[in-house]
Short mmCIF file of C-alpha atoms in Angstrom, two decimals:
data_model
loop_
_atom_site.label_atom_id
_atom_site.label_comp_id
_atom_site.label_asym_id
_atom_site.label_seq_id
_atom_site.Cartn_x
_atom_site.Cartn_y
_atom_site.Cartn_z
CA UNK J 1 73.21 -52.78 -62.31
CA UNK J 2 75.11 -55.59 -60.11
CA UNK J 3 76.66 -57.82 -62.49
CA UNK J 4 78.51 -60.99 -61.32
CA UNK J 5 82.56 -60.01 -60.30
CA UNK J 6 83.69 -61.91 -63.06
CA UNK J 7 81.63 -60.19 -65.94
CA UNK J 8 81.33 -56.55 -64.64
CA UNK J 9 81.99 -53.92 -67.36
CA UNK J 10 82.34 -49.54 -67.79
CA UNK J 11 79.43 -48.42 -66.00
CA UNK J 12 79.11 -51.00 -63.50
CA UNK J 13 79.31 -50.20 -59.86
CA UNK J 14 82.60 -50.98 -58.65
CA UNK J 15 82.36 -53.16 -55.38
CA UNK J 16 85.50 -52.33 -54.32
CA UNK J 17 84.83 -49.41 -53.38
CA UNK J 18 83.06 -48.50 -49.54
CA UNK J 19 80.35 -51.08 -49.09
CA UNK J 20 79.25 -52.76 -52.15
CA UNK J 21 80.20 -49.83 -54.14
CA UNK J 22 78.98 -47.13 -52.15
CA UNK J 23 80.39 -44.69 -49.13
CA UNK J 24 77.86 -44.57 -46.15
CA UNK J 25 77.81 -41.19 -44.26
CA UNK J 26 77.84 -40.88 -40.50
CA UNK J 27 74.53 -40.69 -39.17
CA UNK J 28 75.12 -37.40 -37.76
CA UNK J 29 75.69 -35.25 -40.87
CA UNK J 30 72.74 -33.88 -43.43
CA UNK J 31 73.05 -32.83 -46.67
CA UNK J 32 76.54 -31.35 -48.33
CA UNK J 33 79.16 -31.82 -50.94
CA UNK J 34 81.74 -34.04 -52.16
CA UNK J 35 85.00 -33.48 -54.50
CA UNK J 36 88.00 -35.30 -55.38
CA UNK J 37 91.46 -34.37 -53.99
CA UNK J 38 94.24 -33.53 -55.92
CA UNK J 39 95.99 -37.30 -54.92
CA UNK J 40 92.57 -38.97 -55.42
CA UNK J 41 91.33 -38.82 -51.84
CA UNK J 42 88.22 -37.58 -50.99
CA UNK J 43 86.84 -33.90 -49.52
CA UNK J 44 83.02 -34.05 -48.06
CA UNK J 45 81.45 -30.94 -46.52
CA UNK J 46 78.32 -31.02 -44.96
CA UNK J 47 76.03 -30.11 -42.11
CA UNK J 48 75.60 -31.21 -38.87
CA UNK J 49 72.43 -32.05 -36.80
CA UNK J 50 73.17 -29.61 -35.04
CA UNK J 51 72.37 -26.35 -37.22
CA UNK J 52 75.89 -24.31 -36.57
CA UNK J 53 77.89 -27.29 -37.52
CA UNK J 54 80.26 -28.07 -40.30
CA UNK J 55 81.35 -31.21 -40.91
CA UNK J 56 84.42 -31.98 -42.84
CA UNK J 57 85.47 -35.83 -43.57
CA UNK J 58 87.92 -37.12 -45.79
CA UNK J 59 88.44 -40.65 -47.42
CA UNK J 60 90.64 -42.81 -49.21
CA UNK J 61 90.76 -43.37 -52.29
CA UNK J 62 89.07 -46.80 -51.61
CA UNK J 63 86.16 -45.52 -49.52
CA UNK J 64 87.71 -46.20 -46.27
CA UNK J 65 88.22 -43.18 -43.78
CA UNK J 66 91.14 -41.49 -43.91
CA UNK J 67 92.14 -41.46 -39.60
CA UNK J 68 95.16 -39.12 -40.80
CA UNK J 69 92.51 -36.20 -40.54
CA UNK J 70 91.19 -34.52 -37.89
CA UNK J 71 89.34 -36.76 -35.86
CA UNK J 72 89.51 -40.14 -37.34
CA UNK J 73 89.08 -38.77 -40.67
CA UNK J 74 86.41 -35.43 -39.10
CA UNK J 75 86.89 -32.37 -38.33
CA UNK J 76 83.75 -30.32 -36.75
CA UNK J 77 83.81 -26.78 -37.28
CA UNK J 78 81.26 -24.82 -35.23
CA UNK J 79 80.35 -21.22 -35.32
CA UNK J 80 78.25 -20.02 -32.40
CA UNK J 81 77.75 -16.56 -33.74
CA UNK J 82 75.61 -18.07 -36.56
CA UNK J 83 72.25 -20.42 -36.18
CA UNK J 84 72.09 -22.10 -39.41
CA UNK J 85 74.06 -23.29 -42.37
CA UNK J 86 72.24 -24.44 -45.33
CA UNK J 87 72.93 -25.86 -49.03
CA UNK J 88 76.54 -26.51 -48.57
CA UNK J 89 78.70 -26.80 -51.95
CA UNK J 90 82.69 -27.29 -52.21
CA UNK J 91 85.22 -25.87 -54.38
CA UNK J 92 88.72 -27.84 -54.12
CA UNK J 93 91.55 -25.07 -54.98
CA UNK J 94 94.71 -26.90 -56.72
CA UNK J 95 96.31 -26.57 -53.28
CA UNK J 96 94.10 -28.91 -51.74
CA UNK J 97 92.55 -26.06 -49.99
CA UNK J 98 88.85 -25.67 -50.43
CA UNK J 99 86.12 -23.01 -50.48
CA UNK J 100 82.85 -23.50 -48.74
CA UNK J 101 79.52 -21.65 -49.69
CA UNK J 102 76.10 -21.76 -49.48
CA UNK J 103 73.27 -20.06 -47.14
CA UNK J 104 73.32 -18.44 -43.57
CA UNK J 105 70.03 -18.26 -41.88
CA UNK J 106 66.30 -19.65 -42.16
CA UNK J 107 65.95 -20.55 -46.26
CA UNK J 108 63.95 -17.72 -47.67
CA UNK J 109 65.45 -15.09 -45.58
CA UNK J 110 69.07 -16.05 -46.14
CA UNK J 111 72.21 -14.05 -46.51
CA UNK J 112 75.31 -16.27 -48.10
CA UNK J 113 78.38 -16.89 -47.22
CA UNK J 114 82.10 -18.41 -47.88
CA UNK J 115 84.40 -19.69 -46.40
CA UNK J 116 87.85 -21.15 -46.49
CA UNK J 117 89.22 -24.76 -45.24
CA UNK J 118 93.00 -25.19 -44.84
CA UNK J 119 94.03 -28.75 -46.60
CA UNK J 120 94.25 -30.10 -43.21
CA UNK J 121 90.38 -29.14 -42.66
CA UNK J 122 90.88 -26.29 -40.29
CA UNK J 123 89.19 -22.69 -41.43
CA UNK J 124 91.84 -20.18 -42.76
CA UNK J 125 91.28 -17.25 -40.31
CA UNK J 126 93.20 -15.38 -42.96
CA UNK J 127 90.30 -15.43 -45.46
CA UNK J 128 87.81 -12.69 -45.39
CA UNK J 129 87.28 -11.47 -41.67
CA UNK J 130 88.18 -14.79 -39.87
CA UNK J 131 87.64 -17.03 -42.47
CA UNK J 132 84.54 -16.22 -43.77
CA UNK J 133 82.75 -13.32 -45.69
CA UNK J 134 79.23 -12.69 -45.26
CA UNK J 135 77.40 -10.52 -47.51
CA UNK J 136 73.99 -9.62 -48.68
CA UNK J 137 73.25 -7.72 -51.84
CA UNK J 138 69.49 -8.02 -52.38
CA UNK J 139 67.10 -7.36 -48.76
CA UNK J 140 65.36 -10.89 -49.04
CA UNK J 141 67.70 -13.28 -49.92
CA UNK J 142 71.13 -14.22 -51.33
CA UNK J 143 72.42 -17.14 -52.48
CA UNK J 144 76.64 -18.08 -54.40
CA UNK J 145 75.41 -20.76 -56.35
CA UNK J 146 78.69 -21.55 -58.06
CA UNK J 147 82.45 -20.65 -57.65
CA UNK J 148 85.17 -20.25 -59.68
CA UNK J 149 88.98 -19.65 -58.95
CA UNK J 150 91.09 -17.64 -61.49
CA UNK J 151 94.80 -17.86 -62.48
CA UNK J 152 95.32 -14.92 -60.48
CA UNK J 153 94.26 -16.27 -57.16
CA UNK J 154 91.16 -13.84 -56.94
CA UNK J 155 87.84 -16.14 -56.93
CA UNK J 156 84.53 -15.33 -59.24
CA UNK J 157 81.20 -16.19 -57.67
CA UNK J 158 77.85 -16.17 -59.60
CA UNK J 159 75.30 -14.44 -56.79
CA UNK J 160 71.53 -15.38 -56.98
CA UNK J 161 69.99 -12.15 -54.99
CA UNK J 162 66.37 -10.96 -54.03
CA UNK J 163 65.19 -7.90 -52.93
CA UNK J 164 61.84 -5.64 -52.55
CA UNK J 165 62.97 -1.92 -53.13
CA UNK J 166 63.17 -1.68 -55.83
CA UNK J 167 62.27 -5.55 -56.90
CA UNK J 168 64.86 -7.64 -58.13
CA UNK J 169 65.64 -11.28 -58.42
CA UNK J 170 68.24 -11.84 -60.11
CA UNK J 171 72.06 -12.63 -60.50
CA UNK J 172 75.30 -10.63 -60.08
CA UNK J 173 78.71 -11.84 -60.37
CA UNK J 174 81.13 -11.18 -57.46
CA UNK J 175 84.89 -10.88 -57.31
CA UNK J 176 86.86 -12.20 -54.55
CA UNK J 177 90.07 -11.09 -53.51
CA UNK J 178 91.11 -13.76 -50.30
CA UNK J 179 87.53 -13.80 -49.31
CA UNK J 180 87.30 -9.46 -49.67
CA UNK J 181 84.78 -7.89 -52.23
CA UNK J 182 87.06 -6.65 -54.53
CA UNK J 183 86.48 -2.97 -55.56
CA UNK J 184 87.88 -2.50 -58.69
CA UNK J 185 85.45 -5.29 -60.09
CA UNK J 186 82.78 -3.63 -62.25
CA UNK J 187 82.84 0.52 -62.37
CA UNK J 188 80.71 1.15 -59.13
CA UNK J 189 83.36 0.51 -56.58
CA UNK J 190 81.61 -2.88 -54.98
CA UNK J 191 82.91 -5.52 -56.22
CA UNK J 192 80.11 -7.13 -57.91
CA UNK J 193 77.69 -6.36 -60.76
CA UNK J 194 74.40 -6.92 -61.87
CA UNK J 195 74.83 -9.63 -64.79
CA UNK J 196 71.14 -10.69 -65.25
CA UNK J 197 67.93 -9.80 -64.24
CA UNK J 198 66.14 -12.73 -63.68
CA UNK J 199 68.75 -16.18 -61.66
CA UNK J 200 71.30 -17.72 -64.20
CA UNK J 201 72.53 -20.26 -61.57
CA UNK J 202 75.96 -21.66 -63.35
CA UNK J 203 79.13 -20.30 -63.84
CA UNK J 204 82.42 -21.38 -65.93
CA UNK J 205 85.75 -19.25 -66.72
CA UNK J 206 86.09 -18.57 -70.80
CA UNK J 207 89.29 -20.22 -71.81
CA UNK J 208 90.32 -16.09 -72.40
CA UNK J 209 89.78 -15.25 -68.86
CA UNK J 210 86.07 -14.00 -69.22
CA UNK J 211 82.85 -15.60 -67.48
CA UNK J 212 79.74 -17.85 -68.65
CA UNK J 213 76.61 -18.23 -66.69
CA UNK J 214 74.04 -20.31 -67.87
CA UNK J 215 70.16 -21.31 -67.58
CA UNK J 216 67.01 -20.67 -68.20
CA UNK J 217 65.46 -17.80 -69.87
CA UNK J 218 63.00 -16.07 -68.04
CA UNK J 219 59.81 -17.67 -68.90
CA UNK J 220 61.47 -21.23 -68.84
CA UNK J 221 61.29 -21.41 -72.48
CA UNK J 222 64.97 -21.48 -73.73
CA UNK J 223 68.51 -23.08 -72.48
CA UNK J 224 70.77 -20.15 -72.34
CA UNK J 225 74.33 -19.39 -72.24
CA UNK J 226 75.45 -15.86 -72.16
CA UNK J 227 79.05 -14.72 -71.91
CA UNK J 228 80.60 -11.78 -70.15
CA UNK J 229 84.50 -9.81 -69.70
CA UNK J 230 86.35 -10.03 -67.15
CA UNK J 231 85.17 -6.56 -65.92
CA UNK J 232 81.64 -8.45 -65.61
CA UNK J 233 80.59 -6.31 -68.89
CA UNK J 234 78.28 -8.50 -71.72
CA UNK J 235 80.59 -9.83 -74.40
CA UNK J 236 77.99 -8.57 -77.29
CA UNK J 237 80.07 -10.35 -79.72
CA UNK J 238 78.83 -13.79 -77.71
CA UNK J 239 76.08 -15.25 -79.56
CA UNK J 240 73.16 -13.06 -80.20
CA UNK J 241 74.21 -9.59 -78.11
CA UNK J 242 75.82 -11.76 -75.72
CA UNK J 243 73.23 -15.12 -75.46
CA UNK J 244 73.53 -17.94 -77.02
CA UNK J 245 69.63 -19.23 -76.51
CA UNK J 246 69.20 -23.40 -77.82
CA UNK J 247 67.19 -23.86 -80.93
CA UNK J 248 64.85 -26.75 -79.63
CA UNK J 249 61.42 -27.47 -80.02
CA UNK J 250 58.29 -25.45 -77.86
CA UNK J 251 58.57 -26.23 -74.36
CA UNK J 252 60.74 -25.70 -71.39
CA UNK J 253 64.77 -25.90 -71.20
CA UNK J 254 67.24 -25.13 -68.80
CA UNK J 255 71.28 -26.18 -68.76
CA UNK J 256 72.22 -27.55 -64.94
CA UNK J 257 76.05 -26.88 -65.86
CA UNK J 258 78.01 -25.53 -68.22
CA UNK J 259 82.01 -26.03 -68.50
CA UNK J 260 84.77 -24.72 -70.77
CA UNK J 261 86.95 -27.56 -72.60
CA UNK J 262 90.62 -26.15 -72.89
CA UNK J 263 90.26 -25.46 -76.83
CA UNK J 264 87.62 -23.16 -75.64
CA UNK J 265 84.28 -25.28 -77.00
CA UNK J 266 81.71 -25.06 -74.39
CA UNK J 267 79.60 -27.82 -72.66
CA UNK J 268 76.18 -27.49 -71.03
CA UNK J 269 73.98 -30.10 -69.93
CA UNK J 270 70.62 -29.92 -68.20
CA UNK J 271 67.31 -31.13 -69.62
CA UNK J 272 64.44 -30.23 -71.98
CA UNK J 273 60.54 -30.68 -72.16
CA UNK J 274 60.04 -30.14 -75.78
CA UNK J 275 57.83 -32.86 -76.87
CA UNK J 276 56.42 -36.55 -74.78
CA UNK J 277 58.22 -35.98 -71.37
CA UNK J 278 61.25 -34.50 -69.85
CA UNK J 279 64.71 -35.62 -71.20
CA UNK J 280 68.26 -34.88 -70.68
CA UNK J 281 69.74 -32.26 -72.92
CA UNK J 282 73.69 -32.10 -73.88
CA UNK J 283 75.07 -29.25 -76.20
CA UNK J 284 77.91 -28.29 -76.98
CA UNK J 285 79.19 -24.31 -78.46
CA UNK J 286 81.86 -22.66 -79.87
CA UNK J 287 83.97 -20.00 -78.03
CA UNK J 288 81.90 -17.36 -80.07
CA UNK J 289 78.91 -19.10 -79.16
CA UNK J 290 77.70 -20.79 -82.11
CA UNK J 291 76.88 -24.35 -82.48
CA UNK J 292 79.74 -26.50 -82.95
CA UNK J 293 78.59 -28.66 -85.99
CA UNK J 294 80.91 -31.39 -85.41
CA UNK J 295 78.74 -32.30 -82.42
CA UNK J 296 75.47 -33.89 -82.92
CA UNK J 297 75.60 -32.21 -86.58
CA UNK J 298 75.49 -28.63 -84.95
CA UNK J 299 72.54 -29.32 -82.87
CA UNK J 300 71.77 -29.47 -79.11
CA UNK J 301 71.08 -33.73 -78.17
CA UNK J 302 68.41 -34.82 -75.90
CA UNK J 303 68.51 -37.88 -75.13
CA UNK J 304 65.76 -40.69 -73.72
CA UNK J 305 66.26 -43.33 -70.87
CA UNK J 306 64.13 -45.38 -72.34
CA UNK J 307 61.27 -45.79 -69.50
CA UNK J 308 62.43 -42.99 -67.63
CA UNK J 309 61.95 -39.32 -67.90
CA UNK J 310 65.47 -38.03 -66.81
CA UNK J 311 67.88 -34.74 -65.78
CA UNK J 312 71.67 -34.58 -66.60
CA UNK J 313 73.17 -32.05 -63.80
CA UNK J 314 76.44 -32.71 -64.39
CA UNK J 315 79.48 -33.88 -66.75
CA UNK J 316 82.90 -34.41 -66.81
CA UNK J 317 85.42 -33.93 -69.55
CA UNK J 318 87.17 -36.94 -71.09
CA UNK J 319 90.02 -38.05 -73.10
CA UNK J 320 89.19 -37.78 -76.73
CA UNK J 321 87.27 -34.90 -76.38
CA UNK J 322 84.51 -37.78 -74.77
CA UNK J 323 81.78 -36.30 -72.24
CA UNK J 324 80.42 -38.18 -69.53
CA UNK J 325 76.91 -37.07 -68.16
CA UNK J 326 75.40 -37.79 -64.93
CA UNK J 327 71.74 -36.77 -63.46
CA UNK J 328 69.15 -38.18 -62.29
CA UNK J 329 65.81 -40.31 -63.02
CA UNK J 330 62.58 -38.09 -61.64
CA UNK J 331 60.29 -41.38 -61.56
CA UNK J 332 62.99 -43.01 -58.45
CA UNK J 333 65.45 -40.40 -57.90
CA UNK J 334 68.13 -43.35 -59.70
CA UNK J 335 71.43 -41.99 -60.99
CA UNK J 336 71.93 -41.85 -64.48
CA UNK J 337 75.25 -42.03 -66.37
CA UNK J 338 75.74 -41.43 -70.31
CA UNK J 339 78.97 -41.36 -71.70
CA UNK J 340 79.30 -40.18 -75.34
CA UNK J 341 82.03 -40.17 -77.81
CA UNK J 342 83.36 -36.54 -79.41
CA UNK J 343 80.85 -36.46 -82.22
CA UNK J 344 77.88 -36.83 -79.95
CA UNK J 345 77.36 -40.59 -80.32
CA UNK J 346 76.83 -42.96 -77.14
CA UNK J 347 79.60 -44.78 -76.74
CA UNK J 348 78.20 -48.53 -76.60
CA UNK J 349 81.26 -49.82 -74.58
CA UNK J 350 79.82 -47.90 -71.78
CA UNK J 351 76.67 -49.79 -69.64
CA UNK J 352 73.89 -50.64 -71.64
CA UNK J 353 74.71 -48.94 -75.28
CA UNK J 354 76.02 -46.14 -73.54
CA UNK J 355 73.80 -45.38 -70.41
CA UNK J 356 73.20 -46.86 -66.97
CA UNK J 357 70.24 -46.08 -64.80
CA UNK J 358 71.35 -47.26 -60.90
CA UNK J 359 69.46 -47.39 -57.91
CA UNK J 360 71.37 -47.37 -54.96
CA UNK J 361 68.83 -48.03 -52.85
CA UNK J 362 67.70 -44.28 -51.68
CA UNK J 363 66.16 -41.28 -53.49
CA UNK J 364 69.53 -40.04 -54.93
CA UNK J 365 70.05 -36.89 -56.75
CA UNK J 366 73.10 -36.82 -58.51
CA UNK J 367 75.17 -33.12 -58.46
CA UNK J 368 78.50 -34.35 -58.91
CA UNK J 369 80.69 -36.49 -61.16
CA UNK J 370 84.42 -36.73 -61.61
CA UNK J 371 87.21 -38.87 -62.94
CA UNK J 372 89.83 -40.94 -60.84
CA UNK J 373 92.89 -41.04 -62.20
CA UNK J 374 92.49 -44.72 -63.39
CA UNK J 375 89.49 -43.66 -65.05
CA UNK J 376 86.47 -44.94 -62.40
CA UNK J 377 84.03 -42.82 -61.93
CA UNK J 378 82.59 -40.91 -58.62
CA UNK J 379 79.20 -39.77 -58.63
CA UNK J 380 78.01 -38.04 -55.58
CA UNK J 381 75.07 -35.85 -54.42
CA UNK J 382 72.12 -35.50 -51.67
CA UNK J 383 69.71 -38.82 -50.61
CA UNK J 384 66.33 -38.28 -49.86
CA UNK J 385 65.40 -39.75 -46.49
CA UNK J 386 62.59 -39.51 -43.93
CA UNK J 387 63.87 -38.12 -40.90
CA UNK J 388 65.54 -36.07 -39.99
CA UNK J 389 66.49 -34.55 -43.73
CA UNK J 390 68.52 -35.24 -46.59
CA UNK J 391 71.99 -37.02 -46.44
CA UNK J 392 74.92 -37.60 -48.86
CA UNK J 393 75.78 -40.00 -51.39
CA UNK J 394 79.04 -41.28 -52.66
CA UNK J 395 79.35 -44.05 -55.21
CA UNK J 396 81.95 -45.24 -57.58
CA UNK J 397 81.82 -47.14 -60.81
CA UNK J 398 84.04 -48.62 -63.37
CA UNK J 399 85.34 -46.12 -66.08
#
């Protein structure tokens, strides 16, 4: 969607921003992670060619580099007791500080780790043992697929964990206390517990200090939310016996994210198969997990791109109780924005009656969205290329 200067509208790329609307990433990094500062610069952390490199780069709010950091805007982290970082995601603490997570090793065979980046982009050597914590609780693999910080500076992390004796594959949730298991999580003395036994991959705080983790059931059949204490016990009184499972149609479902407005309603998006193709899926709860019925009339929306079969992986909450959506198209790997009013509705001041499909020229899977303070959006995530792997997008659009 280029529209002349003069005429551009909500949803339009903004061309102000990097080149033509878009931040190109030195040739030298792979895939990673993007997030919005607290003064609306920008955080990216990703790989290096080189396998025991991180790369940290921040940017103006503009696009531009910010040369105040590091390096010209980089700082290059590199770990020789480690061979291999993989699937980097970022967590910006209010501080400006940041958490970085992901895998440690070849993919299949992976432990996971975390670490912790000082606002100026230098590791925290006071986090965990040197900055980092490694730790592996299932044989084969593990995996922090999302973070969480908590009021009380301790940090909840949502574990996807493998192992042969005796099989599992499944999640635990994790406490962190500065980067150390904490033991007096759960009632074994570890600092984690088992929370599902086949991978819920997302992860949200409960407006009353208890945890979410969301999905898939586990033959692909249902969108689920289920709902736990802060101990990392099932809240039975969530739902069904603690799940909250999407009425929809026969077919498959998953949610991609789920996130707790401050009145305590929660929001998942992801997608569904239910009928002729696969189509974005938006819901919306109550705190007890019911469906709220001033949403969609109290049922989950999936909506079509007409054309396109699509994937929402990520929102962000609005004024107005609005909801914008982001994804992706699985036809051209296009990014895909929806922004909807409080009652469920597209709002038709947004792109074309309230979507936008935009190719950006690459194979771009969306992961990210967020809000800049003057309302333009950022949408960020990895671009399929060729050789060598994948690399980062960044792109910003008019609010």
């Amino acid at each position: 969607m280029n529209a002349p200067h003069n005429t551009r509208k909500p949803g339009d790329l903004d061309l102000h921003f990097g080149t033509q609307g878009q931040l190109f990433f030195p040739l030298d990094t792979d895939n990673g992670q993007s997030k919005r500062l607290s003064d609306g610069r920008i955080l990216s952390v990703c790989n290096g060619l080189e396998a025991d490199l991180i790369t940290v780069l921040r940017y103006l709010q503009d696009g531009a580099p910010d040369t105040s950091f590091g390096d010209e805007g980089v700082v290059r982290i590199r770990l020789q007791e480690w061979d291999m970082f993989e699937l980097l995601q970022l967590r910006v603490l209010p501080d400006d500080s940041a958490l970085v997570y992901g895998a440690l090793g070849v993919l299949g065979t992976h432990n996971t780790f975390v670490c912790k980046l000082l606002p100026n982009g230098e590791l925290d050597r006071s986090f965990g043992v040197n900055g980092f914590n490694i730790f592996g609780l299932g044989d084969r693999s593990n995996l922090i697929t999302a973070l969480e910080p908590l009021d009380n500076g301790k940090v909840i992390a949502c574990v996807v964990s493998e192992r042969n004796d005796p099989y599992f594959y499944g999640t635990y949730l994790a406490l962190l206390d500065n980067g150390i298991l904490d033991p007096e999580f759960g009632d074994n003395g570890l600092g984690y517990v088992e929370a599902s036994s086949h991978p819920l991959r997302q992860l949200a705080v409960t407006a009353n200090g208890g945890y979410l983790l969301a999905g898939h059931s586990a033959d692909f059949s249902k969108a689920v939310v289920r709902q736990y204490h802060a101990d990392g016990n099932p809240d039975l009184a969530f739902g069904q016996n603690g799940e909250a499972a999407l009425p929809l149609p026969p077919g498959q479902a998953e949610i991609f994210q789920v996130k707790v407005r401050a009145d305590g309603k929660i929001i998942g998006v992801g997608g569904a198969s239910v009928g002729l193709g696969a189509h974005t899926l938006v819901a919306r709860l109550n705190a007890d997990g019911s469906l709220d019925s001033t949403f969609n009339n109290g049922e989950p929306k999936i909506m079509v791109f007409q054309g396109h079969e699509t994937l929402a992986t990520c929102a962000a909450l609005l004024p107005d109780d609005k909801l914008l959506v982001a994804g992706l198209t699985y036809d051209q790997s296009d990014v895909i924005l929806m922004r909807m009013e409080a009652n469920g509705n597209l709002d038709m001041n947004f792109g074309i009656r309230g979507q936008v499909v935009s190719n950006l020229g690459g194979q771009d899977m969306c992961e990210v969205v967020e809000l800049q303070d003057d309302g333009k959006i950022l949408a960020s995530g990895q671009r399929g290329r060729e050789s060598p792997t994948k690399q980062m997008f960044l792109a910003r659009y008019l609010g």
